[in-house]
Structures are given as structure tokens and as C-alpha cells.
XYZ file of C-alpha atoms in Angstrom:
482
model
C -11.090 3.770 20.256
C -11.460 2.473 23.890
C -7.599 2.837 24.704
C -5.061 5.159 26.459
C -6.900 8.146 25.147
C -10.322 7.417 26.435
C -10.989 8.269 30.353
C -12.101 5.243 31.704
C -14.593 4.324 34.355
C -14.527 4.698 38.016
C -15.227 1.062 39.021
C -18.581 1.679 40.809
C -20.032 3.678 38.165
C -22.587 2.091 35.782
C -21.765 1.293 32.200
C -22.951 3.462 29.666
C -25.784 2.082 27.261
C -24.826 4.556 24.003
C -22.275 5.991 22.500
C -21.561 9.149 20.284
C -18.972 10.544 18.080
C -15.600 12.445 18.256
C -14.690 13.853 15.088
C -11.149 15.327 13.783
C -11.279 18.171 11.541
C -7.907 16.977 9.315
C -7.051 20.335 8.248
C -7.785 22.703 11.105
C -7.086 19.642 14.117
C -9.827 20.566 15.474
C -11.562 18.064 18.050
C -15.138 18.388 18.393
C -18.581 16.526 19.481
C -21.185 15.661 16.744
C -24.403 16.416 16.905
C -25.644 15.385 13.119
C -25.980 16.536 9.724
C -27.966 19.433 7.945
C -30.583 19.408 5.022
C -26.805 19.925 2.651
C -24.617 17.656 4.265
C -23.000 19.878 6.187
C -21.191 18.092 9.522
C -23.191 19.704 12.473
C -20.598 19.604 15.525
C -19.923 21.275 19.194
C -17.022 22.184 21.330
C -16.390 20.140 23.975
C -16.183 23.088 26.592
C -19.350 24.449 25.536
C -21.968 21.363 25.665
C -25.130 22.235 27.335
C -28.165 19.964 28.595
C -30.450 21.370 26.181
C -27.935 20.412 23.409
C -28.343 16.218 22.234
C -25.194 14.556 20.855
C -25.453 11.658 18.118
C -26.736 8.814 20.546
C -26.714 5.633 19.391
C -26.821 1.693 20.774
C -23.638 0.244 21.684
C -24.256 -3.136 19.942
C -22.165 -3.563 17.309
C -23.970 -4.133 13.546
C -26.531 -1.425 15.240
C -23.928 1.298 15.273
C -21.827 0.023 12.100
C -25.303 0.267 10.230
C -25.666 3.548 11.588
C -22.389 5.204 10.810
C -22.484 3.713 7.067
C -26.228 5.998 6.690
C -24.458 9.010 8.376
C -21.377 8.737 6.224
C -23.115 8.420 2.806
C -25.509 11.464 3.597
C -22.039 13.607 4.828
C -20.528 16.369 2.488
C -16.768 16.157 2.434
C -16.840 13.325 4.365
C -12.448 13.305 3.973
C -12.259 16.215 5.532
C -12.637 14.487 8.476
C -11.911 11.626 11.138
C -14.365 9.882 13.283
C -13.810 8.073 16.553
C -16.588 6.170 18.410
C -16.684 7.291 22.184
C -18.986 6.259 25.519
C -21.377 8.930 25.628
C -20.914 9.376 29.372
C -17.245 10.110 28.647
C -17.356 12.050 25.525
C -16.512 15.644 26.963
C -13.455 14.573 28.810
C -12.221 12.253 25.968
C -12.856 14.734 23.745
C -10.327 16.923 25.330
C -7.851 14.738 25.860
C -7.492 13.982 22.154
C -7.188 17.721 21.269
C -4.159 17.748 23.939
C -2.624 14.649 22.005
C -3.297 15.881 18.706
C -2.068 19.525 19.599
C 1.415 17.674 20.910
C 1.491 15.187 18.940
C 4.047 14.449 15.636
C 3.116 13.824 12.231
C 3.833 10.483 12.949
C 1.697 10.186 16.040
C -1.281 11.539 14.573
C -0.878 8.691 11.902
C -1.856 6.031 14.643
C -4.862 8.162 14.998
C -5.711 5.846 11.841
C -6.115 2.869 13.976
C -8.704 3.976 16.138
C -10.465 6.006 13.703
C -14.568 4.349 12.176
C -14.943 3.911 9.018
C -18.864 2.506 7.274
C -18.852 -0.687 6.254
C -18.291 -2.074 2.709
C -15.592 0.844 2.316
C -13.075 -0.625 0.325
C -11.177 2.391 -0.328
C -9.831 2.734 3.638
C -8.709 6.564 4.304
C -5.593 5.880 5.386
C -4.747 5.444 1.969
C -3.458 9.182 1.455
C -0.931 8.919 -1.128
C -1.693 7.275 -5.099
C 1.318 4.347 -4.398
C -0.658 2.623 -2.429
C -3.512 1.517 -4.764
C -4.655 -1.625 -2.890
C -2.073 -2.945 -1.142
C -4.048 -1.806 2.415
C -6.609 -3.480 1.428
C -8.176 -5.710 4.168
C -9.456 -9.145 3.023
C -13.118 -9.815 2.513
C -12.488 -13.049 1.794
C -11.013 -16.262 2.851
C -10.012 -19.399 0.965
C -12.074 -21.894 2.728
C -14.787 -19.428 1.887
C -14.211 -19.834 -2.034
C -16.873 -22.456 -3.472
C -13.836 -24.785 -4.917
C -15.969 -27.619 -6.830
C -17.751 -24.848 -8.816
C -13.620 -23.830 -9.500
C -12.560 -27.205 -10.328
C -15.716 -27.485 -12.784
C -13.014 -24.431 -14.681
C -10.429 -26.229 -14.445
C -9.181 -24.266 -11.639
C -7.820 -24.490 -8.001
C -6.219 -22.494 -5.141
C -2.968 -24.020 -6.335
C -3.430 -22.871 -9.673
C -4.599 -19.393 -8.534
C -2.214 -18.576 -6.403
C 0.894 -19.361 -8.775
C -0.880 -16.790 -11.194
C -0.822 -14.361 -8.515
C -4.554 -14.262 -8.884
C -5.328 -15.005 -4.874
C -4.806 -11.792 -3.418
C -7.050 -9.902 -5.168
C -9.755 -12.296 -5.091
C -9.812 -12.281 -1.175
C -9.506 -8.695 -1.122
C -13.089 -8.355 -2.967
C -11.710 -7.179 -6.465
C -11.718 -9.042 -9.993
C -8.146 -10.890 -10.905
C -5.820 -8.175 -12.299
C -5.213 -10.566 -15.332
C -7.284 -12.697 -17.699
C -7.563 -16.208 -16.114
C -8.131 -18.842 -18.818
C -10.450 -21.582 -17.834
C -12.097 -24.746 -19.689
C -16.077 -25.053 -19.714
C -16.767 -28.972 -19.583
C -19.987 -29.388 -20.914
C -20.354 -33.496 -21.618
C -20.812 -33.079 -25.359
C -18.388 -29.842 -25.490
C -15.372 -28.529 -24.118
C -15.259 -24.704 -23.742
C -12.430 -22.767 -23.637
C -12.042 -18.909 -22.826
C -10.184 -15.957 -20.829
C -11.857 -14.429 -17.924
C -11.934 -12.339 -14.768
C -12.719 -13.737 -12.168
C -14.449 -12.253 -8.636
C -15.796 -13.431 -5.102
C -19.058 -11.705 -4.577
C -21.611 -11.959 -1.231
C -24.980 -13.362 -2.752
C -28.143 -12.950 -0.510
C -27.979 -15.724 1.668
C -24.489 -14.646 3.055
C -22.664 -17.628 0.602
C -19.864 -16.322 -1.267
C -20.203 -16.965 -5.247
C -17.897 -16.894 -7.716
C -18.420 -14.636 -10.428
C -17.040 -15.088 -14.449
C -16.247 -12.059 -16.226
C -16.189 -12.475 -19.958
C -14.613 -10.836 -22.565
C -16.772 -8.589 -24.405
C -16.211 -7.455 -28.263
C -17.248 -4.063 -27.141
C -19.467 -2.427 -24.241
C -22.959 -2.320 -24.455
C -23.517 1.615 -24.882
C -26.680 1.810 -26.565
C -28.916 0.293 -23.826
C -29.588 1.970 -20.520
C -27.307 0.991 -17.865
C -28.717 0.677 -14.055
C -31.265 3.780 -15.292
C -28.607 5.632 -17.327
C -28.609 6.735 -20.830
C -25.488 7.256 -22.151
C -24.736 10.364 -23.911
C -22.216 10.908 -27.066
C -19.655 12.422 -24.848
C -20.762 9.429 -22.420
C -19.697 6.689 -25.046
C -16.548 9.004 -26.833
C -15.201 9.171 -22.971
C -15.628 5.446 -22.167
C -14.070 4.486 -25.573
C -11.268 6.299 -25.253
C -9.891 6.738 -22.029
C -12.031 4.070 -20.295
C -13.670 5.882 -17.583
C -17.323 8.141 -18.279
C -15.782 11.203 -16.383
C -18.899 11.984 -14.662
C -21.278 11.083 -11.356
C -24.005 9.955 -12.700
C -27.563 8.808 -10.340
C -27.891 4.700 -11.110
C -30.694 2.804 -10.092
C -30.410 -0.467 -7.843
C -32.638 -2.899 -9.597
C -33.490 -4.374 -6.325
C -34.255 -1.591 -4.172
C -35.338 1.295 -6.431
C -32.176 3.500 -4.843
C -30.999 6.195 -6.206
C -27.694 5.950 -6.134
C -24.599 8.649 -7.351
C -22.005 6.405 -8.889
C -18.867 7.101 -11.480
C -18.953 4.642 -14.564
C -16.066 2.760 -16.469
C -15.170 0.479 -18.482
C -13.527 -2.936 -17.368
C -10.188 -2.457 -20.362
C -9.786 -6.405 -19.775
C -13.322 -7.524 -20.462
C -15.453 -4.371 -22.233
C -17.623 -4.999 -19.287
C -19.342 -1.811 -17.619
C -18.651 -1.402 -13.609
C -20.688 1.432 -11.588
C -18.953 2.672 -8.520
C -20.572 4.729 -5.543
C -19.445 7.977 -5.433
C -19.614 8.088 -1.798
C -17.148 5.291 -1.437
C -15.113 7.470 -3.721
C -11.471 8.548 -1.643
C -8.860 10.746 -3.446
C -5.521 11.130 -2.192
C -3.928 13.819 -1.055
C -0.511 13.476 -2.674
C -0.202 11.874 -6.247
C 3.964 11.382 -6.959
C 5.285 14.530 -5.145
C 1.951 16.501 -6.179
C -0.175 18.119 -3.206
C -3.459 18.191 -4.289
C -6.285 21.145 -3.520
C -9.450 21.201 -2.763
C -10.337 22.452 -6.539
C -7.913 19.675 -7.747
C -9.753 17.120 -5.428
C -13.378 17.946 -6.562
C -12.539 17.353 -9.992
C -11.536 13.700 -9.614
C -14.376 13.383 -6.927
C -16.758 14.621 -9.702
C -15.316 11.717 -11.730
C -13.957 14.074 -14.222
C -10.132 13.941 -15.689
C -6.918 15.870 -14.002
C -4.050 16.856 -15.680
C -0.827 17.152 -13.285
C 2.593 19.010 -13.955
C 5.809 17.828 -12.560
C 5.437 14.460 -10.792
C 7.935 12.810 -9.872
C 8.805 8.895 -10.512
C 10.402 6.365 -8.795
C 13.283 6.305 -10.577
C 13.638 10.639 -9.661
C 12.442 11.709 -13.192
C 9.602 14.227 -13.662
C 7.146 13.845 -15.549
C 3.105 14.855 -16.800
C 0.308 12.842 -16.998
C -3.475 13.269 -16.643
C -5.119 11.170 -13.641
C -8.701 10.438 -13.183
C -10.606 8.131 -10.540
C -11.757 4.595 -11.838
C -14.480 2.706 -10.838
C -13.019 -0.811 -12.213
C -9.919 0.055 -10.439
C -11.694 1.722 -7.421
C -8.816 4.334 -7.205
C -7.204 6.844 -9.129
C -5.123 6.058 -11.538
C -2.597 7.024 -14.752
C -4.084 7.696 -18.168
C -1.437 6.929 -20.816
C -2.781 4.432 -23.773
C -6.213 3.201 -23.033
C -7.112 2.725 -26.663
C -5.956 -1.365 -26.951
C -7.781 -4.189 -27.477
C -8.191 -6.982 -24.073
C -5.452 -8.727 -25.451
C -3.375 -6.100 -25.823
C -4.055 -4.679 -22.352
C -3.471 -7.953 -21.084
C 0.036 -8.358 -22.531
C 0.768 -4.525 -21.053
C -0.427 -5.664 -17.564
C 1.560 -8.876 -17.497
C 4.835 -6.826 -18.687
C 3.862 -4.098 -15.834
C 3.543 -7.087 -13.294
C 7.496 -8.500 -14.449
C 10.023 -7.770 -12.057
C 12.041 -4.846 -13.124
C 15.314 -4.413 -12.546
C 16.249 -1.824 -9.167
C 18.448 0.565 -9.073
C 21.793 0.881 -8.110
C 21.971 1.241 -3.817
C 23.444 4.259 -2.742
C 24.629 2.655 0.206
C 27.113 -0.244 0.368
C 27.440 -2.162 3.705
C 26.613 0.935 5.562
C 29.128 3.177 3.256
C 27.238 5.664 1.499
C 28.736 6.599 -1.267
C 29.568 10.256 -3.052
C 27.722 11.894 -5.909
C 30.988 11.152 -8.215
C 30.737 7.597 -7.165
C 27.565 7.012 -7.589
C 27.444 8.386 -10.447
C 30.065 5.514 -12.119
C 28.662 3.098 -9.679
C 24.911 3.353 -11.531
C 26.623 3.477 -14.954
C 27.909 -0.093 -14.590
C 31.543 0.968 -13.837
C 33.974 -0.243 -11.000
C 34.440 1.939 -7.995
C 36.664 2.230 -5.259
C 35.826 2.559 -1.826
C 37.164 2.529 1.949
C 35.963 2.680 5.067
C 34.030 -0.418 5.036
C 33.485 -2.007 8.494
C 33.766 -5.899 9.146
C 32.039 -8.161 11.630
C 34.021 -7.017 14.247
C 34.573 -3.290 13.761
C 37.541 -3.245 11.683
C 37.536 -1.242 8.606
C 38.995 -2.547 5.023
C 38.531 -1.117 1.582
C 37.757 -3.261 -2.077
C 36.188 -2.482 -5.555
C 32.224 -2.466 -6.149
C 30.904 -2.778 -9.535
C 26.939 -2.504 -9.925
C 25.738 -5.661 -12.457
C 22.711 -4.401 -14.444
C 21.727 -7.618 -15.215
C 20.697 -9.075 -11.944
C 20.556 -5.545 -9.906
C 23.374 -7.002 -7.411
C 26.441 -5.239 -6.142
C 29.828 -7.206 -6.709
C 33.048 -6.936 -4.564
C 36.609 -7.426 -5.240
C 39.459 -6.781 -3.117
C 41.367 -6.629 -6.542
C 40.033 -4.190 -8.953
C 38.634 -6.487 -12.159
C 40.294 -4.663 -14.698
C 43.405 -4.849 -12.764
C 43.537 -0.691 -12.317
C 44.332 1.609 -10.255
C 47.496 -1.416 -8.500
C 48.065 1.417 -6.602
C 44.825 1.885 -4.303
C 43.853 -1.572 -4.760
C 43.082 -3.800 -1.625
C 45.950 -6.246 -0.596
C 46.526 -10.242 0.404
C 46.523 -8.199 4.075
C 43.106 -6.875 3.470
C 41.566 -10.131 2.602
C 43.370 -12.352 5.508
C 41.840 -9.897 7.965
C 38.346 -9.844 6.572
C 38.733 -13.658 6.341
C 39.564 -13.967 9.860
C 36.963 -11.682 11.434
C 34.093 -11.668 9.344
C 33.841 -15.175 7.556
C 35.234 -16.655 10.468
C 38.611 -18.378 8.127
C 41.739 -19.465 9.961
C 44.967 -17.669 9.135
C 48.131 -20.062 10.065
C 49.801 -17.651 11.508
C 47.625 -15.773 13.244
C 45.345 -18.558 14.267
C 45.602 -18.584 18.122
C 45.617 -14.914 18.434
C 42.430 -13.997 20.363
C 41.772 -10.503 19.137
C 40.404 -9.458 15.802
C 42.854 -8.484 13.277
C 43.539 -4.995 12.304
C 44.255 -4.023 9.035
C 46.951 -5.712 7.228
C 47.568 -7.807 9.871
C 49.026 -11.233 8.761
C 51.626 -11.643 11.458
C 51.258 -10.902 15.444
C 52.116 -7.692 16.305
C 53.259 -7.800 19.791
C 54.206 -9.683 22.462
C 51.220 -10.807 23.579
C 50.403 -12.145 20.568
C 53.229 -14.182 19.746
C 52.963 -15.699 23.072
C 49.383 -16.650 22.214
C 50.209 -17.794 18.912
C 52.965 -19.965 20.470
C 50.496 -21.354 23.221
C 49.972 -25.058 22.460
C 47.116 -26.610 24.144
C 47.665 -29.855 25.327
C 45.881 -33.044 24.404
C 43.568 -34.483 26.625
C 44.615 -37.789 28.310
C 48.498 -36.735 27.877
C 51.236 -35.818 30.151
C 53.875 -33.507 29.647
């Protein structure tokens, strides 16, 4: 966050060798200085105005991975780490910037405070960015782990696949972004004396020697429940919960085969595959707004505790209300809708692929910069033909038609003539279309077609002097006499 809001430098003054940490209480706006973490997680901080010599900030190497490793340890061992934003300061500096950024955040608009986001640290591997505050925005903000010419593509074209191929089933994205293909990707399995054929996931994963691998997710006929999973036995209530709804509903401590960590980690089922996916609990983030709902802290626990949420009164895209229960999944790696988990891969594939169709929008309530009333909006939707005026041309002159609102192909169609031949007395005339001819689509009236001015409305003919001298103004040829 070296930028406007950081002091800098005077020019004879030595660099700093460390740095330390700002951090941005989001509900109380509270700039402070950190000085670590306590035996239960909680944030230890100071104020700015009250630092003393005898009291050490976080201090820690300036070099890059050094502080990134760092920050990921200190965020994992944090309680509530949400509740707050970090920002990575010079040491030296710290008081001063520190105050500064309580003046800009005390004066600052909601908007403002957003591009707080861009400065603010996050530990690495966090693939669940906190910006992401509201349940819409799933993964689209993503950043990409990946890159194609990072993709092993001979071990792809031994599947029968490449990025060609990939990219026309919308597979791509997600790949690069470090998650499994939303869809079942069939491949073929060439094996000399065999030919294989089957539906997959597919995902890009780091191996040890920094190469990226790819990674075949079968399908499953059902999840392995009886045998421990990274450590865990599953319980009844375990299994019922995983069956049904798809996610265990609980953190769980897993064990890392290679390492011996203990790690905290929500459970669920891959509905594609049967496969079982562990998720750290840490790298957990819950949003604070799901369709129109403000979520507490109460509210937020629950889903941080992995456990099912029940919500009254969203509201949709298309305006409607509605109840659902939400819970956080670790296939998914964000919270999402539980409606009818209990299908079979095929049938979940089928569901995804109609979810992932282009659905028809709805009717704008603004035409060419016209917005149009309640009453007319109301017939517009409905498929029926409206008038309306005050519509604007190219060059500022206003004319009038019909709109009628075709379902099928979730366009708006215009008519200077209404279609059903209604209303002859409101409808648009010849006049009306000669001057929207003329100044929008650039058309040549005869006898108009020398006048220099746009047209007004209904204007077919000149309408005063000056104009009938300029439409009587003949240019003459080049190379001729007169």
C-alpha cells in the first residue's frame, strides 16, 4: 500500500529494512498498529497516538516471499480474521501513515473505502479474496493461478483433449482459476489394446517440484464413507448430511498425510463425481449480504462452523422473494443454495448445463434514454405494444413510435406505425419518420436535402426563408462556367 496514503521519505533519509502492519477494524473504522496475537486468537493492536519505545510492533523483513510467508502463519492463527483489513506499511512510517488513513477513512464514501480493497494483504493460497462481500459473486473475482502455456497439453491430447476443445466447453476459466471444470468433461483413454471412454472433472494442481499437473476426477458410484478420511471418522449424522444435502455441516480437524498437520477443514461431497473434497476452515469467507439479506455475527458463525442457514425473504433477480437454506461448500469453496441435492451425477449434470443456458432478460425499463411509467411497463413486460414520446434523435430532436417487448429473443421492437394498426390517432406519421431518417440514419429527403439544419418534427418541407434559399442553392460543377 505504498501510494498517496503512505508518507513518503525525505530523500536523505535511509530506507527502512522492515515493515509492520496497519489494520482496519471493518465495523468500528478503527485504524490501529499491530502488535500480534494472543494465546485465543485475539488481534493484539495499539493506537497510533499512544505508541511507546517500550512497546514492539509486528517487525518483519521487507523481502517479499519472507513477509507473504509470514502474514499467511499470522492469518491462519487470527480469530475473526473478517473482521478486519490489513495493510503492509514501512515501519519507520507506520505512526504517521497510520493516521492519515483514519483521516481518509473517517472522510471517506462508501465507495472510497471500497478502493481500500486494492491496497489491502491478503495470505497466500486464499482463493476466497475478501472483497467478495456479497453471495453473486461466487468466483467471478477470482484471480488466475494458472496460465495456458502452463497446462501440460500432450498429457491433454493423450484425452483426447485441447485448449480449443476446452475453451468451447467453457471449461478454461475455471481451470486457470485453480478450481475443477463446472461440468463433466468426457475424454477417451487410448490404451494400444483398448480404448477408454468416460466423464470427468478435470483440475490444474501445483505438484512438488513447482510443475503444474493435471488432475482426473472420476465419477464415483457413491462416496467412500466407511473409511477414514484425512484422520476422520465419519459419524451417522456425518454420512446422512453428506448424502443428502452434500455438504458434512461441520469443522472437522483433518490430517495432512505429508506433514502430520492438524488441520480444521469443512467436508463435502463433489455432486458431479461422489468424490470427497476437505476445505480449510481458515480460508473459509462468508459474505456479508446474501440476496438483500444482511447477515449477523450469529448468522455468520453458523456457516463459518460449516453448519446449514435458513434465510427469510431474499430477494431474486427477477424482484421475487423468496426462502431457502444456505450453507458454505467446500467443493464449491463458497456459500451456496440448497434446493435438490438428492440426484444422481448425471442428473446434476443435466441441471448444471440447463443453469449455464442463456436465459432470457427481462424487459428494459428504459428505452433510448425514455424511462418508461409503471402502467407502461407493466404492458411493455407482458408482450404488448406501447406508446411512447419524447424520444430524442441523433441530433436532439424528439419523435415518438410504438415499442413492443419480443419474449422470444429479449429485444425491444420499434414502429413508427402501431402493428396492430391502433390507436391511428396517436400513431407516429410519414413526418416523424422523414425527420428521424434525416438526422439520425443520416437518409436524404428530396426536399429537404440541402437544408443544413436538422429537421424538427414533422418537418418534410423548409420552413422559412432561409431554408428555401438553401434548398434552392445549386452548387456548381467543377470545370464549368456559368
Amino acid at each position: 500500500m505504498e501510494n498517496e496514503l503512505i508518507n513518503s521519505q525525505e530523500p536523505n533519509e535511509l530506507k527502512p529494512s522492515t515493515d509492520t502492519l496497519l489494520v482496519l477494524n471493518i465495523h468500528t473504522n478503527q485504524v490501529e498498529m499491530v502488535k500480534g496475537i494472543d494465546k485465543d486468537g485475539n488481534l493484539q493492536k495499539v493506537p497510533p497516538q499512544e505508541k511507546k519505545d517500550n512497546e514492539q510492533l509486528i517487525s518483519v523483513d521487507k523481502h517479499g516471499d519472507i513477509f507473504s510467508n509470514f502474514f499467511s502463519n499470522f492469518y491462519r492463527q487470527l480469530k475473526n480474521p473478517t473482521h478486519f483489513n490489513f495493510f503492509k506499511v514501512s515501519e519507520y512510517d507506520a505512526v504517521n501513515t497510520a493516521k492519515d488513513l483514519q483521516k481518509y477513512v473517517d472522510q471517506a464514501s462508501p465507495e472510497e473505502k471500497e478502493k481500500l480493497q486494492d491496497y489491502e494483504i491478503l495470505p497466500q493460497h486464499n482463493n476466497n479474496p475478501k472483497n467478495q462481500n456479497t453471495m453473486d459473486n461466487n468466483t467471478d473475482n477470482q484471480e488466475y493461478r494458472f496460465q495456458p502455456e502452463q497446462i501440460d497439453w500432450k498429457t491433454m491430447e493423450k484425452f483426447g483433449l485441447n485448449q480449443e476443445k476446452l475453451e468451447k466447453m467453457n471449461a478454461m476459466d475455471a481451470l486457470l482459476r485453480g478450481f475443477k471444470t463446472n461440468t463433466l468433461i468426457p475424454i477417451t483413454i487410448n490404451l494400444g489394446t483398448a480404448v477408454s471412454k468416460m466423464d470427468i472433472r478435470l483440475s490444474l494442481q501445483t505438484g512438488d517440484t513447482g510443475q503444474v499437473a493435471v488432475h482426473l476426477h472420476g465419477i464415483r458410484k457413491e462416496p467412500s464413507l466407511n473409511n477414514k478420511f484425512l484422520g476422520h471418522q465419519f459419524t451417522d449424522e456425518d454420512k446422512k448430511n453428506l448424502k443428502e444435502t452434500g455438504n458434512m455441516g461441520r469443522v472437522v480437524d483433518l490430517v495432512n498425510p505429508k506433514t502430520d498437520e492438524i488441520i480444521p477443514s469443512v467436508i463435502s461431497r463433489d455432486r458431479l463425481t461422489n468424490e470427497l473434497v476437505a476445505y480449510r476452515a481458515e480460508y473459509m469467507k462468508i459474505p456479508d449480504e446474501i440476496k438483500g439479506i444482511r447477515l449477523d455475527e450469529h448468522q455468520k458463525q453458523t456457516l463459518l462452523e460449516g453448519g446449514p442457514l435458513y434465510l427469510e425473504g431474499m430477494t431474486s433477480k427477477k424482484g421475487e422473494l423468496f426462502n431457502a437454506t444456505v450453507q458454505f461448500n467446500a467443493d464449491k469453496r463458497y456459500v451456496e443454495f440448497l434446493f435438490n441435492n438428492n440426484q444422481t451425477p448425471q442428473q446434476r449434470q443435466q441441471h448444471n448445463q440447463q443453469q449455464t443456458q442463456p436465459t432470457a432478460q427481462e424487459a428494459p425499463k428504459i428505452f433510448r434514454g425514455k424511462e418508461l411509467e409503471d402502467s407502461q411497463y407493466e404492458k411493455f413486460k407482458a408482450g404488448q405494444t406501447v406508446y411512447v414520446d419524447g424520444l430524442t434523435d441523433a441530433k436532439g430532436k424528439a419523435y415518438q413510435g410504438y415499442i413492443t417487448f419480443n419474449k422470444e429473443t429479449s429485444k425491444t421492437d420499434f414502429s413508427f406505425n402501431h402493428p396492430n394498426k391502433l390507436k391511428e390517432e396517436a400513431k407516429p406519421t410519414e413526418d416523424h419518420k422523414t425527420q428521424t431518417a434525416v438526422n439520425t440514419h443520416g437518409k436524404t429527403n428530396e426536399a429537404t436535402k440541402n437544408v443544413n439544419e436538422p429537421l424538427e418534427s414533422k418537418q418534410q418541407q423548409p420552413v422559412n426563408k432561409q431554408q428555401e434559399d438553401q434548398q434552392k442553392k445549386v452548387r456548381k460543377p467543377r470545370g464549368q462556367k456559368l
